[in-house]
Short mmCIF file of C-alpha atoms in Angstrom, two decimals:
data_model
loop_
_atom_site.label_atom_id
_atom_site.label_comp_id
_atom_site.label_asym_id
_atom_site.label_seq_id
_atom_site.Cartn_x
_atom_site.Cartn_y
_atom_site.Cartn_z
CA MET L 151 76.78 121.43 65.37
CA ASN L 152 77.90 118.40 67.62
CA ALA L 153 80.56 117.83 69.42
CA PRO L 154 83.34 115.26 68.39
CA ALA L 155 82.83 111.29 69.20
CA ASN L 156 85.74 111.75 71.27
CA PHE L 157 85.29 115.04 73.00
CA LYS L 158 84.60 114.93 76.57
CA ALA L 159 83.44 117.17 78.62
CA VAL L 160 84.96 118.20 81.93
CA LYS L 161 83.06 117.80 85.38
CA PRO L 162 83.29 119.38 88.10
CA ARG L 163 85.29 118.22 90.78
CA LEU L 164 84.81 116.65 94.43
CA LEU L 165 86.19 115.57 96.65
CA ILE L 166 85.17 113.36 99.23
CA VAL L 167 86.85 112.74 102.25
CA GLU L 168 86.01 109.73 104.41
CA ASP L 169 87.08 106.75 105.86
CA ASP L 170 84.31 104.47 105.79
CA GLU L 171 84.64 102.10 102.14
CA GLY L 172 80.80 101.78 102.35
CA LEU L 173 80.17 105.14 102.05
CA GLN L 174 83.12 105.95 100.09
CA ARG L 175 81.58 103.33 96.80
CA GLN L 176 78.40 105.16 97.90
CA LEU L 177 78.92 108.16 97.07
CA ARG L 178 80.81 108.07 94.00
CA TRP L 179 78.43 106.43 92.53
CA ALA L 180 75.32 108.97 93.44
CA TYR L 181 77.30 111.64 92.04
CA ASP L 182 77.92 111.20 88.51
CA ASP L 183 77.92 114.57 87.60
CA TYR L 184 80.98 115.49 89.16
CA GLU L 185 84.71 114.20 89.45
CA VAL L 186 84.76 112.01 92.03
CA LEU L 187 87.93 112.39 94.54
CA VAL L 188 88.43 110.24 97.13
CA ALA L 189 90.66 110.85 100.37
CA SER L 190 90.93 108.26 104.10
CA ASP L 191 92.59 110.70 105.89
CA ARG L 192 93.85 114.27 106.07
CA ASN L 193 97.22 113.80 104.58
CA ALA L 194 95.43 112.56 101.50
CA ALA L 195 92.85 115.00 101.27
CA ILE L 196 95.29 117.96 101.30
CA ASP L 197 97.26 115.59 98.94
CA LEU L 198 94.31 116.05 96.68
CA LEU L 199 93.54 119.65 97.33
CA ARG L 200 97.18 120.62 96.11
CA SER L 201 97.14 118.62 92.97
CA ALA L 202 93.25 118.27 91.72
CA GLU L 203 92.46 121.58 93.30
CA PRO L 204 88.84 120.78 93.92
CA ALA L 205 85.87 123.74 94.23
CA VAL L 206 83.75 121.49 97.28
CA VAL L 207 85.02 119.06 99.32
CA THR L 208 82.46 117.16 101.68
CA LEU L 209 84.60 116.31 105.22
CA ASP L 210 83.78 113.72 107.98
CA LEU L 211 84.90 115.15 110.57
CA GLY L 212 86.05 111.64 111.98
CA LEU L 213 89.03 111.20 110.61
CA PRO L 214 92.21 108.43 111.50
CA PRO L 215 93.57 108.59 113.56
CA ASP L 216 91.10 109.68 115.92
CA PRO L 217 88.07 108.34 114.23
CA ASP L 218 86.03 108.57 117.22
CA GLY L 219 86.95 112.38 117.75
CA VAL L 220 87.13 115.64 115.43
CA THR L 221 90.19 116.92 115.78
CA GLU L 222 91.62 115.23 112.22
CA GLY L 223 88.22 116.81 110.65
CA PHE L 224 89.56 120.46 112.26
CA ALA L 225 92.73 120.58 111.45
CA ALA L 226 91.46 119.13 107.89
CA LEU L 227 89.07 122.11 108.04
CA GLU L 228 91.86 124.57 108.37
CA THR L 229 94.47 123.45 106.38
CA ILE L 230 92.22 123.41 103.26
CA LEU L 231 90.92 126.70 103.76
CA THR L 232 94.29 128.23 105.03
CA LEU L 233 95.49 126.81 101.31
CA LYS L 234 92.28 127.59 99.60
CA PRO L 235 89.85 129.88 101.27
CA GLU L 236 87.81 129.42 98.20
CA THR L 237 87.02 125.92 98.65
CA LYS L 238 83.54 125.11 99.36
CA VAL L 239 83.89 122.26 102.70
CA ILE L 240 80.34 121.10 103.61
CA VAL L 241 81.08 119.18 107.09
CA ALA L 242 79.28 115.36 108.44
CA SER L 243 77.80 116.17 112.05
CA GLY L 244 77.80 112.81 112.74
CA HIS L 245 80.86 113.63 115.86
CA GLY L 246 79.70 115.72 118.83
CA ALA L 247 76.20 115.88 116.45
CA ARG L 248 74.74 119.83 115.86
CA GLU L 249 78.01 121.56 118.24
CA SER L 250 80.85 120.60 116.34
CA ALA L 251 78.89 121.30 112.98
CA LEU L 252 78.20 124.95 114.50
CA ARG L 253 81.61 125.15 114.59
CA ALA L 254 82.66 123.95 111.45
CA ILE L 255 80.63 126.77 110.31
CA ALA L 256 82.30 129.31 112.16
CA SER L 257 85.53 128.12 111.21
CA GLY L 258 84.05 129.51 107.79
CA ALA L 259 82.34 125.74 106.40
CA TYR L 260 80.31 126.21 103.71
CA ASP L 261 77.54 124.06 105.30
CA PHE L 262 77.32 120.77 106.87
CA TYR L 263 74.98 117.74 106.83
CA GLN L 264 73.68 114.23 109.44
CA LYS L 265 75.09 111.18 108.90
CA PRO L 266 73.33 108.55 108.19
CA VAL L 267 73.62 110.07 104.87
CA ASP L 268 70.31 111.34 102.87
CA ILE L 269 71.95 111.15 99.28
CA ASP L 270 69.34 113.46 98.23
CA GLN L 271 69.66 116.14 100.88
CA LEU L 272 73.53 116.10 100.96
CA GLY L 273 73.00 116.68 96.32
CA LEU L 274 71.06 119.26 97.13
CA ILE L 275 74.11 121.25 99.08
CA VAL L 276 75.85 120.30 97.38
CA ARG L 277 75.53 121.40 93.63
CA ARG L 278 74.70 125.04 95.75
CA ALA L 279 78.58 124.65 97.12
CA PHE L 280 79.12 124.29 92.69
CA GLN L 281 76.60 126.90 91.78
CA LEU L 282 78.38 129.55 94.64
CA HIS L 283 81.68 129.03 94.23
CA GLU L 284 80.79 129.07 89.83
CA LEU L 285 79.15 132.25 90.66
CA GLU L 286 81.52 133.88 93.21
CA ASP L 287 84.82 132.37 90.73
CA GLU L 288 83.19 134.90 87.56
CA ASN L 289 83.04 137.65 90.55
CA LYS L 290 86.75 137.00 90.95
CA ARG L 291 87.49 137.53 86.69
CA LEU L 292 85.13 140.31 86.58
CA GLU L 293 87.20 142.18 89.35
CA GLU L 294 90.20 141.01 87.44
CA LYS L 295 88.99 142.70 84.27
CA VAL L 296 90.03 146.37 83.71
CA GLY L 297 88.16 146.55 80.65
CA ASP L 298 86.18 149.39 78.77
CA GLU L 299 86.47 152.16 80.66
CA ARG L 300 83.33 153.48 79.47
CA THR L 301 81.24 150.79 80.82
CA VAL L 302 80.59 151.89 84.50
CA LEU L 303 79.82 148.12 85.30
CA GLY L 304 82.59 146.92 84.17
CA THR L 305 84.67 148.37 86.77
CA MET L 306 82.77 148.33 89.60
CA VAL L 307 82.71 145.39 92.26
CA THR L 308 79.10 144.62 92.99
CA ALA L 309 77.01 141.02 92.79
CA ALA L 310 74.08 143.20 94.55
CA PRO L 311 71.10 143.64 92.69
CA GLU L 312 70.62 146.74 94.32
CA MET L 313 73.81 148.28 92.72
CA ALA L 314 73.29 146.33 89.29
CA ARG L 315 70.63 148.98 88.84
CA VAL L 316 72.51 151.89 90.00
CA ALA L 317 75.39 151.06 87.63
CA ARG L 318 72.62 150.48 84.51
CA THR L 319 70.82 154.16 85.56
CA ILE L 320 74.02 155.38 84.47
CA GLU L 321 75.44 153.80 81.73
CA ARG L 322 71.87 155.16 80.50
CA VAL L 323 71.86 159.01 81.13
CA ALA L 324 75.99 159.29 80.98
CA ASN L 325 75.88 159.77 76.97
CA THR L 326 72.72 162.54 77.59
CA ASP L 327 74.23 165.53 79.15
CA VAL L 328 71.32 165.70 81.40
CA SER L 329 72.56 167.18 85.31
CA VAL L 330 73.00 163.85 88.05
CA MET L 331 72.57 164.17 92.04
CA LEU L 332 73.62 161.24 93.57
CA LEU L 333 71.85 160.49 96.92
CA GLY L 334 73.74 158.61 99.74
CA ALA L 335 75.05 157.91 102.90
CA SER L 336 78.87 159.58 103.50
CA GLY L 337 81.44 156.26 102.12
CA THR L 338 79.05 154.42 99.42
CA GLY L 339 80.76 155.84 96.34
CA LYS L 340 79.56 158.64 95.18
CA GLU L 341 82.35 160.06 93.31
CA LEU L 342 83.09 156.37 91.71
CA LEU L 343 79.72 156.67 90.53
CA ALA L 344 80.35 160.40 89.27
CA ARG L 345 83.80 158.99 86.90
CA GLY L 346 81.92 156.17 85.16
CA VAL L 347 79.21 159.20 84.18
CA HIS L 348 82.19 161.11 82.97
CA LYS L 349 84.23 157.94 81.19
CA ALA L 350 80.95 156.16 80.06
CA SER L 351 79.96 159.78 78.42
CA ARG L 352 81.53 161.36 75.16
CA ARG L 353 83.19 164.16 77.39
CA ARG L 354 85.31 161.82 78.67
CA MET L 355 87.98 163.12 76.75
CA GLY L 356 87.80 166.35 78.78
CA GLY L 357 88.50 166.31 82.52
CA PHE L 358 86.87 165.43 85.91
CA VAL L 359 86.95 168.11 87.93
CA ALA L 360 86.11 166.61 91.85
CA ILE L 361 85.81 169.85 94.57
CA ASN L 362 83.87 169.23 98.19
CA CYS L 363 81.78 172.36 98.90
CA ALA L 364 82.07 171.11 101.89
CA ALA L 365 85.78 171.12 102.66
CA ILE L 366 86.74 174.91 101.30
CA PRO L 367 85.35 178.16 103.55
CA GLU L 368 82.37 179.93 102.39
CA ASN L 369 84.47 182.82 101.61
CA LEU L 370 86.57 181.05 99.20
CA LEU L 371 84.51 178.47 97.68
CA GLU L 372 83.75 180.87 94.59
CA ALA L 373 86.78 181.95 94.26
CA GLU L 374 87.42 178.23 93.82
CA LEU L 375 83.91 177.42 91.71
CA PHE L 376 84.04 180.76 88.81
CA GLY L 377 87.70 181.45 89.56
CA TYR L 378 88.85 185.76 89.66
CA GLU L 379 90.55 188.14 87.94
CA LYS L 380 94.06 189.79 88.37
CA GLY L 381 93.59 192.19 91.07
CA ALA L 382 89.99 190.81 92.17
CA PHE L 383 90.97 190.74 96.16
CA THR L 384 93.90 191.08 97.96
CA GLY L 385 96.19 188.49 97.52
CA ALA L 386 94.87 187.70 93.82
CA ILE L 387 98.01 188.26 92.27
CA LYS L 388 97.07 186.30 88.95
CA THR L 389 94.50 185.99 86.95
CA THR L 390 92.99 182.33 87.50
CA GLU L 391 90.39 179.61 86.02
CA GLY L 392 88.32 178.30 88.42
CA LYS L 393 87.01 174.74 88.53
CA ILE L 394 84.04 175.79 86.34
CA GLU L 395 85.99 176.62 83.30
CA LEU L 396 88.81 174.14 84.16
CA ALA L 397 86.04 171.57 83.56
CA HIS L 398 85.29 173.17 79.95
CA GLY L 399 84.76 169.77 77.56
CA GLY L 400 84.23 167.62 80.69
CA THR L 401 82.67 167.13 83.81
CA LEU L 402 82.05 169.15 87.55
CA PHE L 403 81.41 166.39 90.77
CA LEU L 404 80.05 168.70 92.77
CA ASP L 405 80.85 166.77 95.82
CA GLU L 406 78.31 167.53 99.03
CA VAL L 407 76.39 170.17 96.92
CA GLY L 408 74.45 170.86 100.11
CA ASP L 409 76.56 172.74 101.98
CA ILE L 410 76.87 175.22 99.19
CA PRO L 411 75.70 179.40 100.49
CA LEU L 412 72.27 180.65 99.54
CA PRO L 413 74.17 183.64 98.08
CA LEU L 414 76.63 181.43 95.43
CA GLN L 415 73.55 179.53 94.72
CA VAL L 416 72.15 181.72 92.90
CA LYS L 417 75.41 182.16 91.36
CA LEU L 418 76.01 178.53 90.67
CA LEU L 419 72.00 178.57 89.04
CA ARG L 420 72.77 181.77 86.28
CA PHE L 421 75.72 179.47 84.72
CA LEU L 422 72.80 176.41 84.44
CA GLN L 423 70.23 178.31 82.95
CA GLU L 424 72.87 180.72 80.80
CA ARG L 425 76.16 178.50 80.92
CA VAL L 426 78.35 181.61 80.71
CA ILE L 427 79.89 182.67 84.16
CA GLU L 428 81.81 185.91 85.34
CA ARG L 429 84.92 185.45 86.89
CA ILE L 430 84.94 186.97 90.57
CA GLY L 431 86.71 191.13 89.56
CA GLY L 432 85.86 190.15 86.01
CA ARG L 433 83.38 192.18 83.45
CA LYS L 434 83.21 190.15 80.71
CA PRO L 435 80.99 186.97 80.42
CA ILE L 436 82.86 183.45 80.28
CA PRO L 437 80.84 180.62 77.70
CA VAL L 438 81.48 177.66 79.33
CA ASP L 439 80.34 173.81 77.93
CA THR L 440 80.74 172.39 81.77
CA ARG L 441 78.12 168.84 82.60
CA ILE L 442 77.59 169.12 86.40
CA VAL L 443 77.56 165.85 88.66
CA CYS L 444 77.00 166.45 92.31
CA ALA L 445 76.62 164.50 95.27
CA THR L 446 75.28 164.68 99.09
CA HIS L 447 74.48 163.22 101.76
CA GLN L 448 71.80 165.44 103.10
CA ASN L 449 67.75 165.92 103.23
CA LEU L 450 67.89 168.38 99.93
CA GLU L 451 64.02 168.71 99.89
CA GLY L 452 64.26 169.64 104.38
CA MET L 453 66.41 171.75 102.35
CA ILE L 454 63.78 173.36 100.66
CA ALA L 455 61.12 173.59 103.20
CA GLU L 456 63.67 175.54 105.56
CA GLY L 457 64.67 178.16 103.05
CA THR L 458 68.40 176.75 103.07
CA PHE L 459 68.29 175.58 99.61
CA ARG L 460 67.63 177.03 96.32
CA GLU L 461 64.33 174.69 94.60
CA ASP L 462 64.91 176.16 91.22
CA LEU L 463 68.45 175.13 92.11
CA TYR L 464 67.80 171.76 92.47
CA TYR L 465 65.43 170.98 89.66
CA ARG L 466 68.72 172.34 87.57
CA LEU L 467 70.98 169.71 89.59
CA ALA L 468 69.18 166.83 90.01
CA GLU L 469 67.26 166.10 86.32
CA ILE L 470 68.45 162.97 87.05
CA VAL L 471 68.33 161.82 90.38
CA VAL L 472 70.09 158.39 91.27
CA ARG L 473 70.56 156.99 95.08
CA ILE L 474 73.24 154.46 96.36
CA PRO L 475 72.47 151.84 98.66
CA SER L 476 74.09 151.78 102.53
CA LEU L 477 76.61 148.88 102.01
CA ALA L 478 74.24 146.72 104.62
CA GLU L 479 71.38 146.87 102.03
CA ARG L 480 74.19 145.18 99.56
CA HIS L 481 73.65 141.83 100.75
CA GLY L 482 77.24 139.82 99.66
CA ASP L 483 79.39 143.09 98.26
CA ALA L 484 81.18 143.35 101.85
CA ALA L 485 82.46 140.02 101.66
CA LEU L 486 83.56 140.60 98.16
CA LEU L 487 84.47 143.86 98.25
CA ALA L 488 86.51 142.80 101.23
CA LYS L 489 88.72 140.38 98.70
CA HIS L 490 89.04 143.01 95.72
CA PHE L 491 90.38 145.84 98.74
CA LEU L 492 92.87 143.03 100.17
CA GLN L 493 94.41 141.89 96.34
CA ARG L 494 94.59 144.97 96.03
CA PHE L 495 96.95 146.24 99.38
CA ALA L 496 98.28 143.07 99.64
CA ARG L 497 99.88 143.88 96.55
CA GLU L 498 101.06 147.26 96.89
CA MET L 499 101.94 147.00 100.97
CA ASN L 500 102.06 143.38 101.88
CA PRO L 501 102.68 140.78 99.08
CA GLN L 502 102.57 137.90 102.02
CA VAL L 503 99.17 137.98 102.38
CA LYS L 504 97.20 136.35 101.02
CA GLY L 505 93.81 135.74 102.04
CA PHE L 506 90.92 135.03 105.04
CA ALA L 507 91.51 133.39 107.82
CA PRO L 508 88.37 131.33 108.55
CA GLY L 509 86.08 133.40 110.73
CA ALA L 510 87.19 136.89 108.91
CA LEU L 511 84.64 136.68 106.18
CA ALA L 512 82.12 135.80 108.39
CA ALA L 513 82.56 139.02 110.92
CA ILE L 514 82.76 141.07 107.71
CA GLU L 515 79.70 139.18 106.53
CA HIS L 516 78.00 140.44 109.83
CA TRP L 517 79.22 143.94 110.72
CA SER L 518 76.58 146.65 110.17
CA TRP L 519 79.18 148.41 108.25
CA PRO L 520 77.50 152.11 109.57
CA GLY L 521 81.35 154.32 107.61
CA ASN L 522 80.00 152.04 104.21
CA VAL L 523 82.59 151.36 101.65
CA ARG L 524 85.19 153.68 102.62
CA GLU L 525 85.56 152.03 106.51
CA LEU L 526 86.00 148.40 104.48
CA GLU L 527 88.35 150.42 102.79
CA ASN L 528 90.21 151.61 105.36
CA ARG L 529 89.73 148.45 108.06
CA LEU L 530 91.01 146.10 104.94
CA LYS L 531 94.04 148.74 104.36
CA ARG L 532 95.26 148.76 108.28
CA ALA L 533 94.34 144.92 108.25
CA VAL L 534 96.84 144.13 105.44
CA ILE L 535 99.96 146.45 106.52
CA MET L 536 99.39 144.71 109.84
CA ALA L 537 98.65 141.10 109.49
CA ASP L 538 101.83 138.88 110.69
CA GLY L 539 101.30 136.03 108.77
CA LYS L 540 99.64 134.70 105.46
CA LEU L 541 96.09 135.16 106.31
CA VAL L 542 94.25 138.05 107.80
CA THR L 543 92.17 137.79 110.64
CA ALA L 544 88.76 138.75 112.42
CA GLU L 545 91.71 140.23 114.91
CA ASP L 546 93.46 142.59 112.20
CA LEU L 547 90.22 143.75 110.89
CA ASP L 548 89.72 145.01 114.30
CA LEU L 549 86.30 142.56 114.39
CA ALA L 550 84.47 140.65 116.48
CA ALA L 551 84.11 137.22 115.03
CA PRO L 552 80.25 136.19 115.19
CA GLU L 553 79.64 134.41 118.45
CA ALA L 554 78.06 130.41 117.03
CA ASP L 555 74.73 131.46 119.13
CA ALA L 556 74.35 133.95 116.28
CA LEU L 557 74.09 131.24 114.47
CA PRO L 558 70.93 130.50 112.24
CA VAL L 559 69.09 127.88 114.71
CA ASN L 560 68.53 124.89 112.42
CA LEU L 561 70.01 124.07 109.25
CA LYS L 562 67.22 125.09 106.69
CA ALA L 563 67.27 128.69 108.65
CA ALA L 564 71.05 128.57 107.33
CA ARG L 565 69.96 127.15 104.00
CA GLU L 566 67.40 130.33 103.34
CA ALA L 567 70.24 132.14 104.04
CA ALA L 568 72.66 130.49 101.35
CA ASP L 569 69.45 130.69 99.74
CA ARG L 570 69.64 134.52 99.54
CA GLN L 571 72.87 135.07 98.91
CA VAL L 572 72.69 132.77 95.87
CA ILE L 573 69.74 134.09 94.46
CA ARG L 574 70.97 137.96 94.48
CA LYS L 575 74.31 136.81 92.90
CA ALA L 576 72.44 134.87 90.35
CA LEU L 577 70.90 137.59 89.84
CA ALA L 578 73.27 139.94 89.84
CA GLN L 579 74.92 137.76 87.17
CA THR L 580 72.12 138.65 84.90
CA ASP L 581 71.29 142.25 85.19
CA GLY L 582 67.64 140.74 86.51
CA ASN L 583 67.10 138.17 84.48
CA ILE L 584 64.75 135.71 86.00
CA SER L 585 65.13 133.03 82.96
CA GLY L 586 68.75 133.08 83.06
CA ALA L 587 69.21 133.56 87.09
CA ALA L 588 66.72 130.65 86.60
CA LYS L 589 69.36 128.37 84.57
CA LEU L 590 72.44 129.77 86.50
CA LEU L 591 70.72 128.28 89.81
CA GLY L 592 69.28 125.21 87.58
CA ILE L 593 65.51 125.49 88.68
CA SER L 594 62.49 126.97 86.77
CA ARG L 595 61.13 129.74 86.00
CA PRO L 596 57.99 129.81 88.74
CA THR L 597 60.07 127.61 90.83
CA LEU L 598 62.74 131.29 91.04
CA TYR L 599 59.85 133.66 91.45
CA ASP L 600 58.01 131.59 94.54
CA LEU L 601 61.14 131.53 95.89
CA LEU L 602 61.56 135.40 95.90
CA LYS L 603 58.36 136.19 96.91
CA GLN L 604 59.36 133.74 99.68
CA TYR L 605 62.18 135.47 100.39
CA GLY L 606 60.36 139.14 99.67
CA LEU L 607 63.52 139.55 97.14
CA GLN L 608 63.21 141.49 94.39
CA ALA L 609 64.57 141.22 90.03
#
């Protein structure tokens, strides 16, 4: 079906901040794929930013009244990122050369280009900036989408192909009754995924009952799991159902299952084999229809070899094993999750906080996150509470901003890092579909295959 004759496609908005009129005309002519807006100084640029909200800005650091310096350019960069932190700013490195460009990147600029301008080279940087902005905007819409609770991906904040694969695995097994074992380091979101299994299953109308086996003393854990009859022991003043029974018709999540003592492992195995339990002090078998999802950060295979975990119980619990990557392995997710947590905590605790100061997101991406998502969540909560102004800083997060020396040594390395990030996000958006990702990136399938091989990425 053809579009009406008077239909006019909306072009992405590109703001060019440049005081050289000849270069203004050249750039305006070169970028007919965009709605090009032009400003000659900082005030005009900020006015256009407020009114037109361009996704991408090219910024000459040498602006009047300081055309031979960089003070006006850096003041413009700071204001742009304060007002609209998601804007992709590409700075010209003609003044102060590489040092100013690296300083701008550390302050939150997306990329830089050198003068005299290579139109084709700058066009490539601009196109990539628009693609990244579009992907981030789509991720933001997904974050805000409450949607269908049955879809694990609909409730998970991620742009990493590794986590997308985890979610797809969980969605496939959710509607079966197989036992699922989640393996991953502490803080990687095992309980969130366990809830995802429950919500995406036929049991979602039943209860989701969670118990941390490491947090309950051994002598109490059996009573917690299996319940007890009145008078079974001192203090048992009434008959009490255990967690397994409470989860009848639903899902029981056994966190840190590796901490279950051997004698209790035998009783748990009998339940998994026969689907009946006996309360402590009871003599009557009780049929229970409960699905088990478990998790641990321990090496259960090593524990089996040492004789501290039963092999037959392991195979009953691990009918499907899902390995969860650490946050450090989920490239790009730290910044994405940080934005998600900031919005949530600002709404709940400190509404004046609106975003991140220049350098804060770079510090988040640079940190190794040994405590995984839980550490990131805790740091964001504290930072939002403690922030003095509208923007959370690296200091609020108690993270050191990356040094300029830690930045890529040259433009090629910087672009390779950007390519990796954008490719990963495109693959995540298309569920690993090469053709779809190539279309999003504006390249051919063979080119994308070459880039995946070059950067050691997996679809």
